[in-house]
Amino acid sequence: MNIVNSKLGTPPFAILPCMDARHISGEMPAKASSAEKLARLRAELARQGVAGFVVPRADEHQGEYVPPSAARLAWLTGFTGSAGLAVVLRDKAAVFVDGRYTLQAEAQVDSALYERRHLVEQPATDWIAANLKAGEALGYDPWLLTPGEVERYRAACVRAGGTLAPLAANPVDAIWRDRPAAPTTPAVPHPLEFAGQSSDDKRRALAQRLVSDKLDAAVLTAPDSIAWLLNIRGGDVEYSPLPLSFAILHADASVDLFIDRRKLSPALAGHLGKQVRHSEPAAFGNALAVLGKAKKRVLADPATCASWIFDRLSESGATIQRGADPCQLPKACKNAAELAGTRQAHRRDGAALTRFLAWLAREASGGKLTEIGASDRLEQFRSDGDHFKGLSFPTISGAGANGAVVHYRASRESERRLEPGTLYLVDSGAQYLDGTTDVTRTVAIGNPSAEMRDRFTRVLKGHIALASCRFPQGTTGSQLDTLARTPLWEAGLDYDHGTGHGVGSYLGVHEGPQRISKTPNAQPLLPGMIVSDEPGYYKTGEYGIRIENLIVVTPVHGANTNGKPMLDFETLTLAPYDRTLIEPALLDANEAAWIDAYHARVRTKLTPLVDKETAAWLAAATRKLSSA
Amino acid sequence: MNIVNSKLGTPPFAILPCMDARHISGEMPAKASSAEKLARLRAELARQGVAGFVVPRADEHQGEYVPPSAARLAWLTGFTGSAGLAVVLRDKAAVFVDGRYTLQAEAQVDSALYERRHLVEQPATDWIAANLKAGEALGYDPWLLTPGEVERYRAACVRAGGTLAPLAANPVDAIWRDRPAAPTTPAVPHPLEFAGQSSDDKRRALAQRLVSDKLDAAVLTAPDSIAWLLNIRGGDVEYSPLPLSFAILHADASVDLFIDRRKLSPALAGHLGKQVRHSEPAAFGNALAVLGKAKKRVLADPATCASWIFDRLSESGATIQRGADPCQLPKACKNAAELAGTRQAHRRDGAALTRFLAWLAREASGGKLTEIGASDRLEQFRSDGDHFKGLSFPTISGAGANGAVVHYRASRESERRLEPGTLYLVDSGAQYLDGTTDVTRTVAIGNPSAEMRDRFTRVLKGHIALASCRFPQGTTGSQLDTLARTPLWEAGLDYDHGTGHGVGSYLGVHEGPQRISKTPNAQPLLPGMIVSDEPGYYKTGEYGIRIENLIVVTPVHGANTNGKPMLDFETLTLAPYDRTLIEPALLDANEAAWIDAYHARVRTKLTPLVDKETAAWLAAATRKLSSA
């Protein structure tokens, strides 16, 4: 499942469990058959004078979330997974998906039309090199590929004796007759009490960095970066409160914002202030050209900015400085108000999850609960809480063998009942005005087997090892990943996904640049960064175990004896672990004490927020491990 | 001490302790003063029409070891450290060294002639960009830089408005009147009983890979790769049995070897066989041009091959495939004969070290032993053993505060006595025909303090955590590095060097591609790879602690329960840890059992090889921790 060769796999969260469940949930219009669409696309390609076309999953923002209007891969091929790619040539076509989506692609994509290939092991570049004919041109939409991707596809075309050609108009859009409109959900101000820093201050701080780096401007296309910088939120994509837009930050701290005017209320314009000028997205290209003509030095992030932007800047004469999106790091390091908010959000979220777990303990023994019934109930408990704005990703509600499918998403056809003798895995989270949550608990339905208890306890030991470690400043998440795995390794076990992803503050449930993963990541963990701590174990066809809390990097005062500041983690998530799955003989004294202290904190913090029946259940669920 | 931006720091071993002690030990001829040399160099640069010149430490093989004839940086500037660089311009010059060598450079380099700058924090490229004048050309010797380095220096020159110019003749060589002759130590066959695989088999296996990768030839310039491939050894550099030469491996499994004919005995020619054609190094360039004219596809390693080679290949028409030296990985994965050999070598080496430790226990209490006296005695014990060929690096023999200098090398001026109440650190190793060793022990002289015992035990816990871990195939050394650090991190401590380097089989004591380090390294650990396990702790001005064993990656049979093979380590090094430095209260039961089992193995394996007095000492030194 490790995806390293494709952009679709390079976002920091790509191999984490809840990412895997991200599908396009809306139904695609099924008026035209896949065969008709493919035929129409080929005709359009012929009209534009190219032999083929690359259809990535990404939209113009290169982000994790794609609105229905940009779900071109799903519309064309039927494949609705969160990562993938199609390449269409005159006489053949192929869809590339990774191991998580092999079965789904088989069910969704017509094999008479598309070869189905492995995104990593059988890369599209090899297929292009083998199948494009000499002299042919392969088209691409420069809005949908990054500069690095363009270079890789170009090299593949050269290997075939062909060329790679940017197309001015996306040929899928040209034939997509019933294409949904682009979203126009109004954007709203994000109050200072939650943001903790005014947009003015954020813009001035970033502008100062531009000045000291001798840069005139920075291009921003990542929706969460723009939302963070301007203290605005929106609703253009699912599960994440993002308005889609583009922006240019200037060295004088002013911003040009390119956003559909229907998203802009007068109140929002007032919130943005005079330093933020707004115009329609169509004006973005011209604004880039103006920078170029004035010979400006412009920062652009090759991981998040479309190739189109680089092309426009360089052909108009700008000097491009390639570098990370300047919002990424300050956004990742939460300020005091954001941390206070997320602690509150986690308390409410923990109360809702605890009500759910207590309900589950009462109801599940009957063996009648279903996966969707359970997750609906959990959503209902959450929606009772203050500041609740929706889920932060589609709940993974997996009973028995379904829990072993890391990216599982229950459907009416797939769902199982929660039956005695099985495990139930629930990975869920919510968006609150004051914070974003993401938590996984694994619960025994009836009596668990000795093996289940062994495996659960090993996963818990890894989870504790990460949560309780102390480390010197400068340490990266890659260095800590191993701590969560060694208790499993000792038994010849492992899990095939990352251990932790960054989490936003009422923003994306997945954000960079930090990450806890065996894949190298050069970003040191810094105070205020929130990451998930979610080791797991999956026995295919039988059960899945994952335990996830969010934790935040915290300075350890006075702990350094060698001149190097030390850091550790504060655990944000509040919800009991299932005691019936813990095998105390596998724990050392420190681990048992850690669990008891955590459970005591959960009880203290949550009891005031739950009903009496839940409180009674919670008291029992959080009693010391040494008590019967 | 982390060096990542400069080639001088990128070899896998660059930040490991025993590397740091590598100096040019021969005295440089002191006939001309540094000022005279610099003036003569500037005159020669003017004659060649350039304004400046880059003087790296590397020789034409880009390796760790440099013969006196290639020690240009030391001859010109006086700086004899193992990593560094000088840049000479018309009116100013600078020497760049890393933090390990700041003091040494201050002592060795005339500040009236050279600015002294930090190799990493004040990179030479910035200095060039700031000091080269517009329109000026900076010269370089394309034999001494890799293609990547050339690109970095070129960019720096462009920033200054100047150019970077390859020079056909090295201007330092032109003015170096008493330059030592290039070494001509005869090469000898490395017997099959130690090599374990014939050169014929090695060449055929690599040639098969060339064929399957559609390559016609591979250029080899790393001396240890050529020695491994041809099963030859030599003596052109210190501490490592390397003949210096160049080679081209062809897809028909034949080799063109470019080597000074004085190194070639008739016996060696017979050993090499007809498939290995030999000529003088001067013929190497023409052979590359022949490949180019025949439009061959040629593999060359941009990390080890000089820019000159890439230039020659491309200008003559070859298609260059950039990739790792094909000998590197098979050389790193020791075969059964090499592993059997190294186990024998480690037994002899452990017996010598144990005789030394027993002698030290008897003699040190008098407070009269000196660092050099001790290391001379250790060398004498080692030289008694079969197959002993010399030390594998200059012994680090550090008493008291000198032990805290990670790259310490004792001199008559610096050495201390081994005094009661201090620690003595000895990091040493040898070259045996059947294996290469590298071991560090830290010994209390008299009674250690509680802090020393605490720190030693934490270092030992990290050492054990690495040595005893089990991990899935595919795991890299970077993933395991953290295990050796966490017991120190818990106390707010750390060490500022890598945890382990690869080790050769009667070859370099440092070899890649594997490495145990927090610096990312993508090479999975594979069965047969030998690495060191050497965490430490250094209290500046007081004491140093390091504990080092060599360990080898081993498959765990039947240990995988999820379809993924598991690996662990076999410990090769045999020598007791100082019991008086172990604080049992800090150990858990598994750690104590590990130490007892290791000590029992040391006693069993070594007792037959040592005298009675040493055997008695060893019996006491290796008794169970629980016994008084």
PDB file of N, CA and C in Angstrom, chain A residues 2 455 469-472 475-476 478-483 485-486 488-496 518 520-522 537-539 559-562 564 566 588, chain B residues 2 455 469-472 475-476 478-483 485-486 488-496 518 520-522 537-539 559-562 564 566 588:
ATOM      1  N   ASN A   2       2.168   1.102   0.107  1.00  0.00           N
ATOM      2  CA  ASN A   2       2.993   2.300   0.126  1.00  0.00           C
ATOM      3  C   ASN A   2       3.077   2.910  -1.251  1.00  0.00           C
ATOM      4  N   ARG A 455      -3.332  -9.145  20.281  1.00  0.00           N
ATOM      5  CA  ARG A 455      -3.086  -8.187  19.201  1.00  0.00           C
ATOM      6  C   ARG A 455      -3.497  -6.772  19.623  1.00  0.00           C
ATOM      7  N   CYS A 469       6.302   9.303  24.474  1.00  0.00           N
ATOM      8  CA  CYS A 469       7.746   9.478  24.269  1.00  0.00           C
ATOM      9  C   CYS A 469       8.152  10.939  24.431  1.00  0.00           C
ATOM     10  N   ARG A 470       9.389  11.116  24.787  1.00  0.00           N
ATOM     11  CA  ARG A 470      10.022  12.423  24.930  1.00  0.00           C
ATOM     12  C   ARG A 470      11.161  12.446  23.910  1.00  0.00           C
ATOM     13  N   PHE A 471      11.343  13.562  23.233  1.00  0.00           N
ATOM     14  CA  PHE A 471      12.326  13.576  22.143  1.00  0.00           C
ATOM     15  C   PHE A 471      12.932  14.961  21.986  1.00  0.00           C
ATOM     16  N   PRO A 472      14.147  15.046  21.458  1.00  0.00           N
ATOM     17  CA  PRO A 472      14.778  16.366  21.322  1.00  0.00           C
ATOM     18  C   PRO A 472      14.204  17.155  20.152  1.00  0.00           C
ATOM     19  N   THR A 475      13.608  16.403  15.988  1.00  0.00           N
ATOM     20  CA  THR A 475      13.187  15.042  15.649  1.00  0.00           C
ATOM     21  C   THR A 475      12.006  15.089  14.674  1.00  0.00           C
ATOM     22  N   THR A 476      12.013  14.202  13.691  1.00  0.00           N
ATOM     23  CA  THR A 476      10.922  14.141  12.712  1.00  0.00           C
ATOM     24  C   THR A 476       9.953  13.015  13.073  1.00  0.00           C
ATOM     25  N   SER A 478       9.120  10.698  11.136  1.00  0.00           N
ATOM     26  CA  SER A 478       9.670   9.431  10.622  1.00  0.00           C
ATOM     27  C   SER A 478      10.507   8.747  11.685  1.00  0.00           C
ATOM     28  N   GLN A 479      11.198   9.544  12.513  1.00  0.00           N
ATOM     29  CA  GLN A 479      12.029   8.934  13.545  1.00  0.00           C
ATOM     30  C   GLN A 479      11.185   8.270  14.632  1.00  0.00           C
ATOM     31  N   LEU A 480       9.968   8.764  14.839  1.00  0.00           N
ATOM     32  CA  LEU A 480       9.159   8.224  15.937  1.00  0.00           C
ATOM     33  C   LEU A 480       8.259   7.067  15.510  1.00  0.00           C
ATOM     34  N   ASP A 481       8.033   6.934  14.209  1.00  0.00           N
ATOM     35  CA  ASP A 481       7.100   5.917  13.716  1.00  0.00           C
ATOM     36  C   ASP A 481       7.392   4.523  14.272  1.00  0.00           C
ATOM     37  N   THR A 482       8.671   4.177  14.337  1.00  0.00           N
ATOM     38  CA  THR A 482       9.065   2.827  14.762  1.00  0.00           C
ATOM     39  C   THR A 482       8.558   2.485  16.164  1.00  0.00           C
ATOM     40  N   LEU A 483       8.484   3.501  17.042  1.00  0.00           N
ATOM     41  CA  LEU A 483       8.067   3.238  18.421  1.00  0.00           C
ATOM     42  C   LEU A 483       6.685   2.583  18.461  1.00  0.00           C
ATOM     43  N   ARG A 485       5.496   0.549  16.301  1.00  0.00           N
ATOM     44  CA  ARG A 485       5.468  -0.742  15.609  1.00  0.00           C
ATOM     45  C   ARG A 485       6.178  -1.865  16.359  1.00  0.00           C
ATOM     46  N   THR A 486       7.158  -1.517  17.191  1.00  0.00           N
ATOM     47  CA  THR A 486       7.997  -2.596  17.746  1.00  0.00           C
ATOM     48  C   THR A 486       7.217  -3.643  18.545  1.00  0.00           C
ATOM     49  N   LEU A 488       4.439  -4.913  17.876  1.00  0.00           N
ATOM     50  CA  LEU A 488       3.900  -5.828  16.865  1.00  0.00           C
ATOM     51  C   LEU A 488       5.031  -6.602  16.198  1.00  0.00           C
ATOM     52  N   TRP A 489       6.112  -5.912  15.847  1.00  0.00           N
ATOM     53  CA  TRP A 489       7.256  -6.576  15.205  1.00  0.00           C
ATOM     54  C   TRP A 489       7.738  -7.757  16.048  1.00  0.00           C
ATOM     55  N   GLU A 490       7.746  -7.557  17.371  1.00  0.00           N
ATOM     56  CA  GLU A 490       8.240  -8.635  18.239  1.00  0.00           C
ATOM     57  C   GLU A 490       7.459  -9.926  18.024  1.00  0.00           C
ATOM     58  N   ALA A 491       6.194  -9.801  17.606  1.00  0.00           N
ATOM     59  CA  ALA A 491       5.370 -10.989  17.364  1.00  0.00           C
ATOM     60  C   ALA A 491       5.269 -11.300  15.871  1.00  0.00           C
ATOM     61  N   GLY A 492       6.136 -10.680  15.058  1.00  0.00           N
ATOM     62  CA  GLY A 492       6.110 -10.949  13.615  1.00  0.00           C
ATOM     63  C   GLY A 492       4.963 -10.258  12.903  1.00  0.00           C
ATOM     64  N   LEU A 493       4.430  -9.191  13.487  1.00  0.00           N
ATOM     65  CA  LEU A 493       3.257  -8.508  12.935  1.00  0.00           C
ATOM     66  C   LEU A 493       3.614  -7.072  12.549  1.00  0.00           C
ATOM     67  N   ASP A 494       2.723  -6.423  11.824  1.00  0.00           N
ATOM     68  CA  ASP A 494       2.928  -5.031  11.417  1.00  0.00           C
ATOM     69  C   ASP A 494       1.604  -4.509  10.884  1.00  0.00           C
ATOM     70  N   TYR A 495       1.573  -3.247  10.513  1.00  0.00           N
ATOM     71  CA  TYR A 495       0.410  -2.696   9.806  1.00  0.00           C
ATOM     72  C   TYR A 495       0.914  -1.911   8.619  1.00  0.00           C
ATOM     73  N   ASP A 496       0.110  -1.930   7.554  1.00  0.00           N
ATOM     74  CA  ASP A 496       0.601  -1.428   6.268  1.00  0.00           C
ATOM     75  C   ASP A 496       0.098  -0.020   5.971  1.00  0.00           C
ATOM     76  N   LYS A 518       6.844   5.700   8.300  1.00  0.00           N
ATOM     77  CA  LYS A 518       8.167   5.171   7.980  1.00  0.00           C
ATOM     78  C   LYS A 518       8.730   5.810   6.713  1.00  0.00           C
ATOM     79  N   PRO A 520      10.340   8.582   4.751  1.00  0.00           N
ATOM     80  CA  PRO A 520      11.091   9.719   5.264  1.00  0.00           C
ATOM     81  C   PRO A 520      10.349  11.042   5.095  1.00  0.00           C
ATOM     82  N   ASN A 521      10.402  11.860   6.117  1.00  0.00           N
ATOM     83  CA  ASN A 521       9.777  13.177   6.119  1.00  0.00           C
ATOM     84  C   ASN A 521      10.736  14.081   6.882  1.00  0.00           C
ATOM     85  N   ALA A 522      11.190  15.141   6.229  1.00  0.00           N
ATOM     86  CA  ALA A 522      12.272  15.946   6.804  1.00  0.00           C
ATOM     87  C   ALA A 522      11.768  16.992   7.792  1.00  0.00           C
ATOM     88  N   TYR A 537      -3.756  -3.309  13.613  1.00  0.00           N
ATOM     89  CA  TYR A 537      -3.422  -4.660  13.179  1.00  0.00           C
ATOM     90  C   TYR A 537      -4.640  -5.224  12.471  1.00  0.00           C
ATOM     91  N   TYR A 538      -4.415  -5.868  11.320  1.00  0.00           N
ATOM     92  CA  TYR A 538      -5.526  -6.292  10.481  1.00  0.00           C
ATOM     93  C   TYR A 538      -5.343  -7.753  10.100  1.00  0.00           C
ATOM     94  N   LYS A 539      -6.285  -8.589  10.455  1.00  0.00           N
ATOM     95  CA  LYS A 539      -6.231  -9.999  10.065  1.00  0.00           C
ATOM     96  C   LYS A 539      -7.300 -10.194   9.000  1.00  0.00           C
ATOM     97  N   ALA A 559      13.583  20.166  30.932  1.00  0.00           N
ATOM     98  CA  ALA A 559      13.925  18.751  30.831  1.00  0.00           C
ATOM     99  C   ALA A 559      15.238  18.509  30.115  1.00  0.00           C
ATOM    100  N   ASN A 560      15.768  19.526  29.454  1.00  0.00           N
ATOM    101  CA  ASN A 560      16.980  19.277  28.694  1.00  0.00           C
ATOM    102  C   ASN A 560      18.204  19.464  29.579  1.00  0.00           C
ATOM    103  N   THR A 561      19.043  18.483  29.570  1.00  0.00           N
ATOM    104  CA  THR A 561      20.244  18.580  30.390  1.00  0.00           C
ATOM    105  C   THR A 561      21.449  18.844  29.521  1.00  0.00           C
ATOM    106  N   ASN A 562      21.261  18.858  28.210  1.00  0.00           N
ATOM    107  CA  ASN A 562      22.411  19.019  27.317  1.00  0.00           C
ATOM    108  C   ASN A 562      22.258  20.192  26.369  1.00  0.00           C
ATOM    109  N   LYS A 564      19.698  21.056  24.640  1.00  0.00           N
ATOM    110  CA  LYS A 564      18.787  20.851  23.523  1.00  0.00           C
ATOM    111  C   LYS A 564      17.362  20.743  24.074  1.00  0.00           C
ATOM    112  N   MET A 566      13.703  19.702  24.863  1.00  0.00           N
ATOM    113  CA  MET A 566      13.003  18.433  24.678  1.00  0.00           C
ATOM    114  C   MET A 566      11.517  18.703  24.471  1.00  0.00           C
ATOM    115  N   ASP A 588       3.957  -3.484  30.728  1.00  0.00           N
ATOM    116  CA  ASP A 588       4.871  -3.240  31.846  1.00  0.00           C
ATOM    117  C   ASP A 588       4.241  -2.199  32.776  1.00  0.00           C
TER     118      ASP A 588
ATOM    119  N   ASN B   2      25.701  17.366  12.125  1.00  0.00           N
ATOM    120  CA  ASN B   2      25.064  16.721  10.988  1.00  0.00           C
ATOM    121  C   ASN B   2      25.430  17.420   9.702  1.00  0.00           C
ATOM    122  N   ARG B 455      24.233   7.215  33.034  1.00  0.00           N
ATOM    123  CA  ARG B 455      24.415   7.493  31.603  1.00  0.00           C
ATOM    124  C   ARG B 455      24.888   6.239  30.855  1.00  0.00           C
ATOM    125  N   CYS B 469      16.306  -6.091  18.493  1.00  0.00           N
ATOM    126  CA  CYS B 469      15.009  -5.846  17.873  1.00  0.00           C
ATOM    127  C   CYS B 469      14.762  -6.796  16.713  1.00  0.00           C
ATOM    128  N   ARG B 470      13.505  -7.028  16.463  1.00  0.00           N
ATOM    129  CA  ARG B 470      13.048  -7.853  15.336  1.00  0.00           C
ATOM    130  C   ARG B 470      12.230  -6.920  14.456  1.00  0.00           C
ATOM    131  N   PHE B 471      12.376  -7.050  13.135  1.00  0.00           N
ATOM    132  CA  PHE B 471      11.722  -6.068  12.259  1.00  0.00           C
ATOM    133  C   PHE B 471      11.384  -6.720  10.916  1.00  0.00           C
ATOM    134  N   PRO B 472      10.361  -6.207  10.235  1.00  0.00           N
ATOM    135  CA  PRO B 472       9.963  -6.817   8.965  1.00  0.00           C
ATOM    136  C   PRO B 472      10.921  -6.471   7.828  1.00  0.00           C
ATOM    137  N   THR B 475      12.497  -2.857   6.216  1.00  0.00           N
ATOM    138  CA  THR B 475      12.811  -1.812   7.193  1.00  0.00           C
ATOM    139  C   THR B 475      14.198  -1.237   6.913  1.00  0.00           C
ATOM    140  N   THR B 476      14.337   0.085   7.043  1.00  0.00           N
ATOM    141  CA  THR B 476      15.628   0.740   6.823  1.00  0.00           C
ATOM    142  C   THR B 476      16.317   1.014   8.162  1.00  0.00           C
ATOM    143  N   SER B 478      17.324   3.846   9.086  1.00  0.00           N
ATOM    144  CA  SER B 478      16.774   5.083   9.637  1.00  0.00           C
ATOM    145  C   SER B 478      15.602   4.784  10.560  1.00  0.00           C
ATOM    146  N   GLN B 479      14.842   3.748  10.230  1.00  0.00           N
ATOM    147  CA  GLN B 479      13.692   3.424  11.072  1.00  0.00           C
ATOM    148  C   GLN B 479      14.116   2.883  12.442  1.00  0.00           C
ATOM    149  N   LEU B 480      15.296   2.237  12.487  1.00  0.00           N
ATOM    150  CA  LEU B 480      15.706   1.615  13.743  1.00  0.00           C
ATOM    151  C   LEU B 480      16.528   2.545  14.638  1.00  0.00           C
ATOM    152  N   ASP B 481      17.061   3.601  14.059  1.00  0.00           N
ATOM    153  CA  ASP B 481      17.952   4.487  14.815  1.00  0.00           C
ATOM    154  C   ASP B 481      17.346   4.946  16.146  1.00  0.00           C
ATOM    155  N   THR B 482      16.070   5.283  16.116  1.00  0.00           N
ATOM    156  CA  THR B 482      15.398   5.831  17.307  1.00  0.00           C
ATOM    157  C   THR B 482      15.471   4.875  18.502  1.00  0.00           C
ATOM    158  N   LEU B 483      15.438   3.566  18.222  1.00  0.00           N
ATOM    159  CA  LEU B 483      15.439   2.588  19.326  1.00  0.00           C
ATOM    160  C   LEU B 483      16.660   2.779  20.225  1.00  0.00           C
ATOM    161  N   ARG B 485      18.120   5.545  20.891  1.00  0.00           N
ATOM    162  CA  ARG B 485      18.145   6.868  21.524  1.00  0.00           C
ATOM    163  C   ARG B 485      17.121   7.052  22.637  1.00  0.00           C
ATOM    164  N   THR B 486      16.012   6.331  22.597  1.00  0.00           N
ATOM    165  CA  THR B 486      14.920   6.666  23.527  1.00  0.00           C
ATOM    166  C   THR B 486      15.321   6.583  24.998  1.00  0.00           C
ATOM    167  N   LEU B 488      17.999   7.517  26.333  1.00  0.00           N
ATOM    168  CA  LEU B 488      18.654   8.795  26.612  1.00  0.00           C
ATOM    169  C   LEU B 488      17.649   9.937  26.549  1.00  0.00           C
ATOM    170  N   TRP B 489      16.788   9.918  25.524  1.00  0.00           N
ATOM    171  CA  TRP B 489      15.780  10.977  25.389  1.00  0.00           C
ATOM    172  C   TRP B 489      14.943  11.103  26.657  1.00  0.00           C
ATOM    173  N   GLU B 490      14.619   9.971  27.254  1.00  0.00           N
ATOM    174  CA  GLU B 490      13.780  10.017  28.462  1.00  0.00           C
ATOM    175  C   GLU B 490      14.425  10.873  29.548  1.00  0.00           C
ATOM    176  N   ALA B 491      15.759  10.946  29.538  1.00  0.00           N
ATOM    177  CA  ALA B 491      16.462  11.755  30.542  1.00  0.00           C
ATOM    178  C   ALA B 491      16.907  13.101  29.966  1.00  0.00           C
ATOM    179  N   GLY B 492      16.369  13.467  28.799  1.00  0.00           N
ATOM    180  CA  GLY B 492      16.736  14.757  28.202  1.00  0.00           C
ATOM    181  C   GLY B 492      18.110  14.746  27.547  1.00  0.00           C
ATOM    182  N   LEU B 493      18.619  13.556  27.186  1.00  0.00           N
ATOM    183  CA  LEU B 493      19.980  13.411  26.638  1.00  0.00           C
ATOM    184  C   LEU B 493      19.924  12.871  25.209  1.00  0.00           C
ATOM    185  N   ASP B 494      21.039  12.920  24.529  1.00  0.00           N
ATOM    186  CA  ASP B 494      21.123  12.412  23.152  1.00  0.00           C
ATOM    187  C   ASP B 494      22.603  12.337  22.791  1.00  0.00           C
ATOM    188  N   TYR B 495      22.894  11.845  21.615  1.00  0.00           N
ATOM    189  CA  TYR B 495      24.263  11.918  21.103  1.00  0.00           C
ATOM    190  C   TYR B 495      24.200  12.432  19.680  1.00  0.00           C
ATOM    191  N   ASP B 496      25.231  13.159  19.274  1.00  0.00           N
ATOM    192  CA  ASP B 496      25.175  13.921  18.032  1.00  0.00           C
ATOM    193  C   ASP B 496      25.926  13.224  16.906  1.00  0.00           C
ATOM    194  N   LYS B 518      19.606   8.816  11.985  1.00  0.00           N
ATOM    195  CA  LYS B 518      18.360   9.564  11.869  1.00  0.00           C
ATOM    196  C   LYS B 518      18.237  10.240  10.511  1.00  0.00           C
ATOM    197  N   PRO B 520      17.582  10.267   6.802  1.00  0.00           N
ATOM    198  CA  PRO B 520      16.867   9.264   6.008  1.00  0.00           C
ATOM    199  C   PRO B 520      17.787   8.486   5.073  1.00  0.00           C
ATOM    200  N   ASN B 521      17.568   7.192   5.009  1.00  0.00           N
ATOM    201  CA  ASN B 521      18.339   6.298   4.143  1.00  0.00           C
ATOM    202  C   ASN B 521      17.336   5.279   3.617  1.00  0.00           C
ATOM    203  N   ALA B 522      17.197   5.209   2.293  1.00  0.00           N
ATOM    204  CA  ALA B 522      16.124   4.413   1.710  1.00  0.00           C
ATOM    205  C   ALA B 522      16.475   2.935   1.582  1.00  0.00           C
ATOM    206  N   TYR B 537      27.172   8.764  24.799  1.00  0.00           N
ATOM    207  CA  TYR B 537      26.788   9.975  25.528  1.00  0.00           C
ATOM    208  C   TYR B 537      28.077  10.704  25.888  1.00  0.00           C
ATOM    209  N   TYR B 538      28.101  12.015  25.674  1.00  0.00           N
ATOM    210  CA  TYR B 538      29.334  12.796  25.841  1.00  0.00           C
ATOM    211  C   TYR B 538      29.061  14.013  26.707  1.00  0.00           C
ATOM    212  N   LYS B 539      29.758  14.107  27.799  1.00  0.00           N
ATOM    213  CA  LYS B 539      29.636  15.286  28.664  1.00  0.00           C
ATOM    214  C   LYS B 539      30.922  16.097  28.497  1.00  0.00           C
ATOM    215  N   ALA B 559       9.074 -16.786  11.778  1.00  0.00           N
ATOM    216  CA  ALA B 559       8.595 -15.787  12.728  1.00  0.00           C
ATOM    217  C   ALA B 559       7.486 -14.917  12.165  1.00  0.00           C
ATOM    218  N   ASN B 560       7.292 -14.971  10.872  1.00  0.00           N
ATOM    219  CA  ASN B 560       6.289 -14.075  10.318  1.00  0.00           C
ATOM    220  C   ASN B 560       4.919 -14.730  10.343  1.00  0.00           C
ATOM    221  N   THR B 561       3.968 -13.996  10.882  1.00  0.00           N
ATOM    222  CA  THR B 561       2.621 -14.549  10.944  1.00  0.00           C
ATOM    223  C   THR B 561       1.732 -13.880   9.919  1.00  0.00           C
ATOM    224  N   ASN B 562       2.261 -12.884   9.235  1.00  0.00           N
ATOM    225  CA  ASN B 562       1.426 -12.140   8.285  1.00  0.00           C
ATOM    226  C   ASN B 562       1.994 -12.136   6.869  1.00  0.00           C
ATOM    227  N   LYS B 564       4.993 -11.655   5.877  1.00  0.00           N
ATOM    228  CA  LYS B 564       6.137 -10.771   5.651  1.00  0.00           C
ATOM    229  C   LYS B 564       7.329 -11.324   6.425  1.00  0.00           C
ATOM    230  N   MET B 566      10.482 -11.783   8.656  1.00  0.00           N
ATOM    231  CA  MET B 566      11.028 -10.952   9.727  1.00  0.00           C
ATOM    232  C   MET B 566      12.536 -11.146   9.783  1.00  0.00           C
ATOM    233  N   ASP B 588      15.252  -3.447  32.641  1.00  0.00           N
ATOM    234  CA  ASP B 588      14.110  -4.333  32.844  1.00  0.00           C
ATOM    235  C   ASP B 588      14.603  -5.780  32.726  1.00  0.00           C
TER     236      ASP B 588
END
